[in-house]
JSON list of C-alpha atoms in Angstrom, two decimals:
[
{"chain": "A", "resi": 1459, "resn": "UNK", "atom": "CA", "xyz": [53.35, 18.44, 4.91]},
{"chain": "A", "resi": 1460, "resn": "UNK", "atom": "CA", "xyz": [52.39, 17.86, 8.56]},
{"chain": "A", "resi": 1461, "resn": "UNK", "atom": "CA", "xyz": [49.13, 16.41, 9.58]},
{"chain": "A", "resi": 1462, "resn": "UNK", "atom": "CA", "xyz": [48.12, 16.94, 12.95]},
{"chain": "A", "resi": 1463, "resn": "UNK", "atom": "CA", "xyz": [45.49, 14.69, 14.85]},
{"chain": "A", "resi": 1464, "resn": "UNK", "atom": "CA", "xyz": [45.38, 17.18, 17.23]},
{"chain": "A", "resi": 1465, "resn": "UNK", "atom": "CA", "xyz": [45.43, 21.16, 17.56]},
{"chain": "A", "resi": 1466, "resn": "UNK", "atom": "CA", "xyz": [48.73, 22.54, 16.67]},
{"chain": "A", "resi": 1467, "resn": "UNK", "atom": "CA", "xyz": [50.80, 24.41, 19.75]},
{"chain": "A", "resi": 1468, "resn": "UNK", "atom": "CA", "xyz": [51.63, 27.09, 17.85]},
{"chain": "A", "resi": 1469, "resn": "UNK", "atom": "CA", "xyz": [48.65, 29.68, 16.75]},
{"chain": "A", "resi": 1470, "resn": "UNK", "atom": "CA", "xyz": [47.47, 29.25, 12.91]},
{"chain": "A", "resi": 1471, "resn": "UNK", "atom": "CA", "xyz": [44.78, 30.22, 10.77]},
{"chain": "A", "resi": 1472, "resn": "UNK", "atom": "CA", "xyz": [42.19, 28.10, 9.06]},
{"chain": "A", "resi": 1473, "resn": "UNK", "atom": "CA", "xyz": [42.17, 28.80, 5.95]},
{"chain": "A", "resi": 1474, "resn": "UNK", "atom": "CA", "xyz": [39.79, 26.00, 4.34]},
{"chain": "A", "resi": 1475, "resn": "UNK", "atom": "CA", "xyz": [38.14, 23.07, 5.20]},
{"chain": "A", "resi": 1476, "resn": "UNK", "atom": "CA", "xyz": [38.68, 19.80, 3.17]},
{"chain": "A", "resi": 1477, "resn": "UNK", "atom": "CA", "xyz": [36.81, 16.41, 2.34]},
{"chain": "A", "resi": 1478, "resn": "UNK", "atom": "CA", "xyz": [39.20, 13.75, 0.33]},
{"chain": "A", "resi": 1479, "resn": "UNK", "atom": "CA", "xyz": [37.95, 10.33, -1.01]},
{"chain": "A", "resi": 1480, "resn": "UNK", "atom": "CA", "xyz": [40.48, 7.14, -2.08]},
{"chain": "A", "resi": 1481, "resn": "UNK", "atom": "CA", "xyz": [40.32, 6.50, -5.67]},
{"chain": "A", "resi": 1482, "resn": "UNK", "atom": "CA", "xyz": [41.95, 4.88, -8.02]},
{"chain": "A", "resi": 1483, "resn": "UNK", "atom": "CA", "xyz": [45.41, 6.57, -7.94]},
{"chain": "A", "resi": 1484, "resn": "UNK", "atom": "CA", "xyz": [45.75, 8.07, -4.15]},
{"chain": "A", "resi": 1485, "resn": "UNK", "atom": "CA", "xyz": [44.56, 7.59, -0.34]},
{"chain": "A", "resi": 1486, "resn": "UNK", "atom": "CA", "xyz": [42.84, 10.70, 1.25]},
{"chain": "A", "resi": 1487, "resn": "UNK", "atom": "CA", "xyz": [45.62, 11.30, 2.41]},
{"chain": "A", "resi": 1488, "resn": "UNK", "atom": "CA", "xyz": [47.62, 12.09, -0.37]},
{"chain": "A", "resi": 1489, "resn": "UNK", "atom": "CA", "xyz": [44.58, 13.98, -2.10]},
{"chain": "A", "resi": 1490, "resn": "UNK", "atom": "CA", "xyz": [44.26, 16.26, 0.73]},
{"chain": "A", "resi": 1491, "resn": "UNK", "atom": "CA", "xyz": [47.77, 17.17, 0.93]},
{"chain": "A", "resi": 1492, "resn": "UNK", "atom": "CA", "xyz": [47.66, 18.17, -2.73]},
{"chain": "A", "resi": 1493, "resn": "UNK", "atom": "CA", "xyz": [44.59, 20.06, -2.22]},
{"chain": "A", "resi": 1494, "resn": "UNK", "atom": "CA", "xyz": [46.37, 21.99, 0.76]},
{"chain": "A", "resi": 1495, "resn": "UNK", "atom": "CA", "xyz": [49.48, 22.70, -1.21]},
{"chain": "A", "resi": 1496, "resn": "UNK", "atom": "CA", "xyz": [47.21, 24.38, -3.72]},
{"chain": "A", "resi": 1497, "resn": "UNK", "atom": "CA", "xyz": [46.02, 27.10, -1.50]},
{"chain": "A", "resi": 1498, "resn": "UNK", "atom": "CA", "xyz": [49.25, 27.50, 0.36]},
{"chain": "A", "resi": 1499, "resn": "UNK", "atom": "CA", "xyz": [48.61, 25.52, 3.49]},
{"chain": "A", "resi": 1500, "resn": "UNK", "atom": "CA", "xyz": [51.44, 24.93, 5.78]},
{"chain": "A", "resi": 1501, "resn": "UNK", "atom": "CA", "xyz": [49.90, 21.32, 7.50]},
{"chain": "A", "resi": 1502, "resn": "UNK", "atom": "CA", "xyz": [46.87, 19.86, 7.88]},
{"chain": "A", "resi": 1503, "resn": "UNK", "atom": "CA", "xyz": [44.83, 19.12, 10.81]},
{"chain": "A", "resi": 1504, "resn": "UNK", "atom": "CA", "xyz": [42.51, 15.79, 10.56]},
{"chain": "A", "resi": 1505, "resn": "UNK", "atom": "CA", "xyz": [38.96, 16.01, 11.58]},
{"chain": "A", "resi": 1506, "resn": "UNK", "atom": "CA", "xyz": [37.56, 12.80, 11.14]},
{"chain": "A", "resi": 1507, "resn": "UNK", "atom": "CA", "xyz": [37.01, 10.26, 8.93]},
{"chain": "A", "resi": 1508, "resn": "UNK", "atom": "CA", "xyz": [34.77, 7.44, 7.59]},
{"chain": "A", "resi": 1509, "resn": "UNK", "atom": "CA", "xyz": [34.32, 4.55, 5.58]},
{"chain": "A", "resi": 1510, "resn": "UNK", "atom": "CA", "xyz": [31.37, 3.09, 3.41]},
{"chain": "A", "resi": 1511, "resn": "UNK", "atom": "CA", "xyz": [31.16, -0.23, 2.15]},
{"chain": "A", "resi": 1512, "resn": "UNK", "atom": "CA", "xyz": [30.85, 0.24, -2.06]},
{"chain": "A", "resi": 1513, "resn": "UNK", "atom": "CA", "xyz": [30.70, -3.26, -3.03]},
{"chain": "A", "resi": 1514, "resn": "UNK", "atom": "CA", "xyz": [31.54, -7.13, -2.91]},
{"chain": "A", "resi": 1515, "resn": "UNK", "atom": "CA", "xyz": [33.12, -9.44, -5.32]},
{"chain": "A", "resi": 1516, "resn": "UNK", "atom": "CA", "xyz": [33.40, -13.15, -5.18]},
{"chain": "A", "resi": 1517, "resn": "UNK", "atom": "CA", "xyz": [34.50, -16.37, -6.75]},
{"chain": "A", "resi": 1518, "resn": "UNK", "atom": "CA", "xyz": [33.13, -19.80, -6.74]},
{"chain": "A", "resi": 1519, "resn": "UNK", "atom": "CA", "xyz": [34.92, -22.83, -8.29]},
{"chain": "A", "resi": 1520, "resn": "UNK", "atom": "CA", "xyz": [34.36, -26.61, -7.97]},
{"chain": "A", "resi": 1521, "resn": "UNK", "atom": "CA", "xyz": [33.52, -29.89, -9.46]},
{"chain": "A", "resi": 1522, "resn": "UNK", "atom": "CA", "xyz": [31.26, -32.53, -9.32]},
{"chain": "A", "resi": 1523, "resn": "UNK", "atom": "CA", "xyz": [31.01, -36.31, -10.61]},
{"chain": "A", "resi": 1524, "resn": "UNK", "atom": "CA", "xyz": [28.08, -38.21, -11.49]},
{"chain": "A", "resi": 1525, "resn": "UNK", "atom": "CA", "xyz": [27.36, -41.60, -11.30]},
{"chain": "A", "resi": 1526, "resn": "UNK", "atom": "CA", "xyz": [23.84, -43.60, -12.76]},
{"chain": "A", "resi": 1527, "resn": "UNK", "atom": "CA", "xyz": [23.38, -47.55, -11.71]},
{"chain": "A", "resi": 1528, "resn": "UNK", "atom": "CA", "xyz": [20.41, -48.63, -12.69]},
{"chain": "A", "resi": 1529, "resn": "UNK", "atom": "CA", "xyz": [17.68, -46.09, -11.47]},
{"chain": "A", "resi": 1530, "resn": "UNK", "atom": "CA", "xyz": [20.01, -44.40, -9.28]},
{"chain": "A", "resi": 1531, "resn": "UNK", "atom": "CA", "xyz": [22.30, -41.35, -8.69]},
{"chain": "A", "resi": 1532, "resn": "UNK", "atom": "CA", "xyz": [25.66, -41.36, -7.21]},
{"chain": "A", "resi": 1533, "resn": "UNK", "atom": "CA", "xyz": [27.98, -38.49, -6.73]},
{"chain": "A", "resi": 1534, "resn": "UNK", "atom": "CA", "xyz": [30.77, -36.31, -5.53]},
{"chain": "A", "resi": 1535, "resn": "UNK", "atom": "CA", "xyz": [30.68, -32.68, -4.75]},
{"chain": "A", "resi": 1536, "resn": "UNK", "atom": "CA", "xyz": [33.89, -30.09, -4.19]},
{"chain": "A", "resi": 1537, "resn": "UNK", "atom": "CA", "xyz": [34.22, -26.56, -4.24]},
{"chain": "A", "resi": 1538, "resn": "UNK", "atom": "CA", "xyz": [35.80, -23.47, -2.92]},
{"chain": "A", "resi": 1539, "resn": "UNK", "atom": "CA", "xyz": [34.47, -19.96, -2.45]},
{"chain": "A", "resi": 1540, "resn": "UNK", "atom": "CA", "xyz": [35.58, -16.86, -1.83]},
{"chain": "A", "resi": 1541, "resn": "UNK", "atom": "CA", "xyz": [34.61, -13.13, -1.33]},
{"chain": "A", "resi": 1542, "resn": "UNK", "atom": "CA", "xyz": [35.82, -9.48, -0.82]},
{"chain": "A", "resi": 1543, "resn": "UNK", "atom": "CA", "xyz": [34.23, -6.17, 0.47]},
{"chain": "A", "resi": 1544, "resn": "UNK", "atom": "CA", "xyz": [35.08, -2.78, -1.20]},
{"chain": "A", "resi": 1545, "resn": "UNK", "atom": "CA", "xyz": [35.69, 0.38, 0.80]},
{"chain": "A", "resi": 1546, "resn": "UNK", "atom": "CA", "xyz": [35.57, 3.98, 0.25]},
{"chain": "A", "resi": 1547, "resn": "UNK", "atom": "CA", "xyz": [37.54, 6.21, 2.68]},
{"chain": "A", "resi": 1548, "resn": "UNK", "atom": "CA", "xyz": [37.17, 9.38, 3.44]},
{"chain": "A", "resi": 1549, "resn": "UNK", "atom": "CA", "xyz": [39.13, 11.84, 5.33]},
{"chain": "A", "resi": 1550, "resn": "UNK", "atom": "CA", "xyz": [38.04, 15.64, 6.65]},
{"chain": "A", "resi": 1551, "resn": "UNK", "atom": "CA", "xyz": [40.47, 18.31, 7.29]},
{"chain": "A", "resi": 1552, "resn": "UNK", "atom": "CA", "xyz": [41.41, 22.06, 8.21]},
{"chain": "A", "resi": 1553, "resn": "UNK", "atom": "CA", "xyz": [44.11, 23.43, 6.26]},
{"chain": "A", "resi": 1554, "resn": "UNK", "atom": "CA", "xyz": [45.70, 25.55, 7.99]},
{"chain": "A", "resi": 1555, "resn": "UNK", "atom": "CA", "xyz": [48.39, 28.13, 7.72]},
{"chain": "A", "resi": 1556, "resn": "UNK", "atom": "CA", "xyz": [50.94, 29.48, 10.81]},
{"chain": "A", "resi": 1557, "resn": "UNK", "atom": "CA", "xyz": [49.77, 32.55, 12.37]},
{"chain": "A", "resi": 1558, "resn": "UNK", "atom": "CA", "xyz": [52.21, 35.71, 11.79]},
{"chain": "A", "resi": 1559, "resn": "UNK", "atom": "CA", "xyz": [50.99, 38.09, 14.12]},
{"chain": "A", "resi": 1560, "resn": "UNK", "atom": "CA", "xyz": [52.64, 38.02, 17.75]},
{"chain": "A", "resi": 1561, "resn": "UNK", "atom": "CA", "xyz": [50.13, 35.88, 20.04]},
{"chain": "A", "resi": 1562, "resn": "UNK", "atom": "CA", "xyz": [48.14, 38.21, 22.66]},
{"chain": "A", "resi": 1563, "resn": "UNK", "atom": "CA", "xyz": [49.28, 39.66, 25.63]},
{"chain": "A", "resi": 1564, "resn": "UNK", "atom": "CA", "xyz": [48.84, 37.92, 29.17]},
{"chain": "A", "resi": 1565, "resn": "UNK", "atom": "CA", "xyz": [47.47, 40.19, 31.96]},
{"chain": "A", "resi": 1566, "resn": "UNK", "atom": "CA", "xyz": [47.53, 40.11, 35.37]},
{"chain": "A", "resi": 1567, "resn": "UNK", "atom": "CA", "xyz": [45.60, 37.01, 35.63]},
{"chain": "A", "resi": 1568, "resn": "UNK", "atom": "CA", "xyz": [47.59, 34.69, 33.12]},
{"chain": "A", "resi": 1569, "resn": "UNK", "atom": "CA", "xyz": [44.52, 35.15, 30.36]},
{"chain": "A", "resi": 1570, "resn": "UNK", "atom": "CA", "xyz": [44.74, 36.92, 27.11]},
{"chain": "A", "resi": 1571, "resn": "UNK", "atom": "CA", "xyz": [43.05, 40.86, 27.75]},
{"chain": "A", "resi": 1572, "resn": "UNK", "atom": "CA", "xyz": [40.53, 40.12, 25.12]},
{"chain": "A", "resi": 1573, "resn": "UNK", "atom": "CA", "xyz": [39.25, 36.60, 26.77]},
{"chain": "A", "resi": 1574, "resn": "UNK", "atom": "CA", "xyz": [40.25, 34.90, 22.97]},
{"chain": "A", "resi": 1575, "resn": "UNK", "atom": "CA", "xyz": [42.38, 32.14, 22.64]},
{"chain": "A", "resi": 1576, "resn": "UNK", "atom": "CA", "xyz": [46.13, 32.61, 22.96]},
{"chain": "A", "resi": 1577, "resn": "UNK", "atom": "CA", "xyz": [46.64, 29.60, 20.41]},
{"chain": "A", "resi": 1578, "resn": "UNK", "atom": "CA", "xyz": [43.82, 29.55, 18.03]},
{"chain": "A", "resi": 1579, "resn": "UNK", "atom": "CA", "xyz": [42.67, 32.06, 15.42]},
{"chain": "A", "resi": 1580, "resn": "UNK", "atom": "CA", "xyz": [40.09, 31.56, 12.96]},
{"chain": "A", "resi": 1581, "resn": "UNK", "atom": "CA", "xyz": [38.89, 32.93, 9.86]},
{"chain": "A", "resi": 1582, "resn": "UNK", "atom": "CA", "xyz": [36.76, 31.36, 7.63]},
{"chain": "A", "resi": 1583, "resn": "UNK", "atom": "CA", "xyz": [35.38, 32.72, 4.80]},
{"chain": "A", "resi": 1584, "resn": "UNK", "atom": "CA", "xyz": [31.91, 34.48, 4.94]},
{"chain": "A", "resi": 1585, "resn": "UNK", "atom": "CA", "xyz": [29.23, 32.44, 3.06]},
{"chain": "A", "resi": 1586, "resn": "UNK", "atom": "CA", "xyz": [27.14, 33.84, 0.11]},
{"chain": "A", "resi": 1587, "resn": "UNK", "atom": "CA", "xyz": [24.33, 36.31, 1.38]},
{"chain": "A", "resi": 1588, "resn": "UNK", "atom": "CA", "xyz": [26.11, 36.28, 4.72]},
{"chain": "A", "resi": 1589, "resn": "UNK", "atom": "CA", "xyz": [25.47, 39.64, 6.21]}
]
């Protein structure tokens, strides 16, 4: 499935709007894409996206010798550490699907009679208690 970063040439409908996280199995990407094939999306068109930091891990190894004389303390010290950050991704998209009514008529002017867009049509659904 196509995923545009930018608004299609061709005229399409939105037909839902979708937020994917990573996860275990799958990118947002790849979530996304599922979720569009589900309600019969022909491509995707990326939004935006962001990423939150979920977590660190980290490691610490190393070794020290000790040494008494007398009243005193002699020693060596090594080690190594190490650490990672965790991500979360998330990705925001329109699903979209290709627009089969014939785009609007040009008039005299070069702009569409009706002042709308000769590439873009949009429906979205109404909310709840919407008028």
């Amino acid at each position: 499935m196509s995923i545009y970063t930018t608004p299609p040439a061709r005229p399409y409908v939105i037909i839902g709007l979708i937020g994917a996280r990573n996860g275990l199995f799958g990118s947002p990407r790849t979530r996304a894409v599922a979720m569009a094939k589900k309600v019969g999306a022909d491509a995707l068109i990326l939004l935006g996206s962001d990423r939150f930091v979920t977590g660190t891990t980290g490691n610490w190894s190393g070794t020290q010798q000790q040494q008494t004389l007398g009243n005193s303390s002699y020693g060596t010290f090594g080690g190594t550490a190490s650490s990672q950050v965790h991500y979360s991704v998330s990705g925001y998209y329109a699903a979209i699907q290709w627009s089969r009514a014939a785009p609007p008529q040009s008039n005299s002017n070069g702009t569409a009679g009706n002042g709308a867009s000769d590439r873009v049509e949009r429906a979205l659904p109404a909310q709840a208690g919407s008028p």
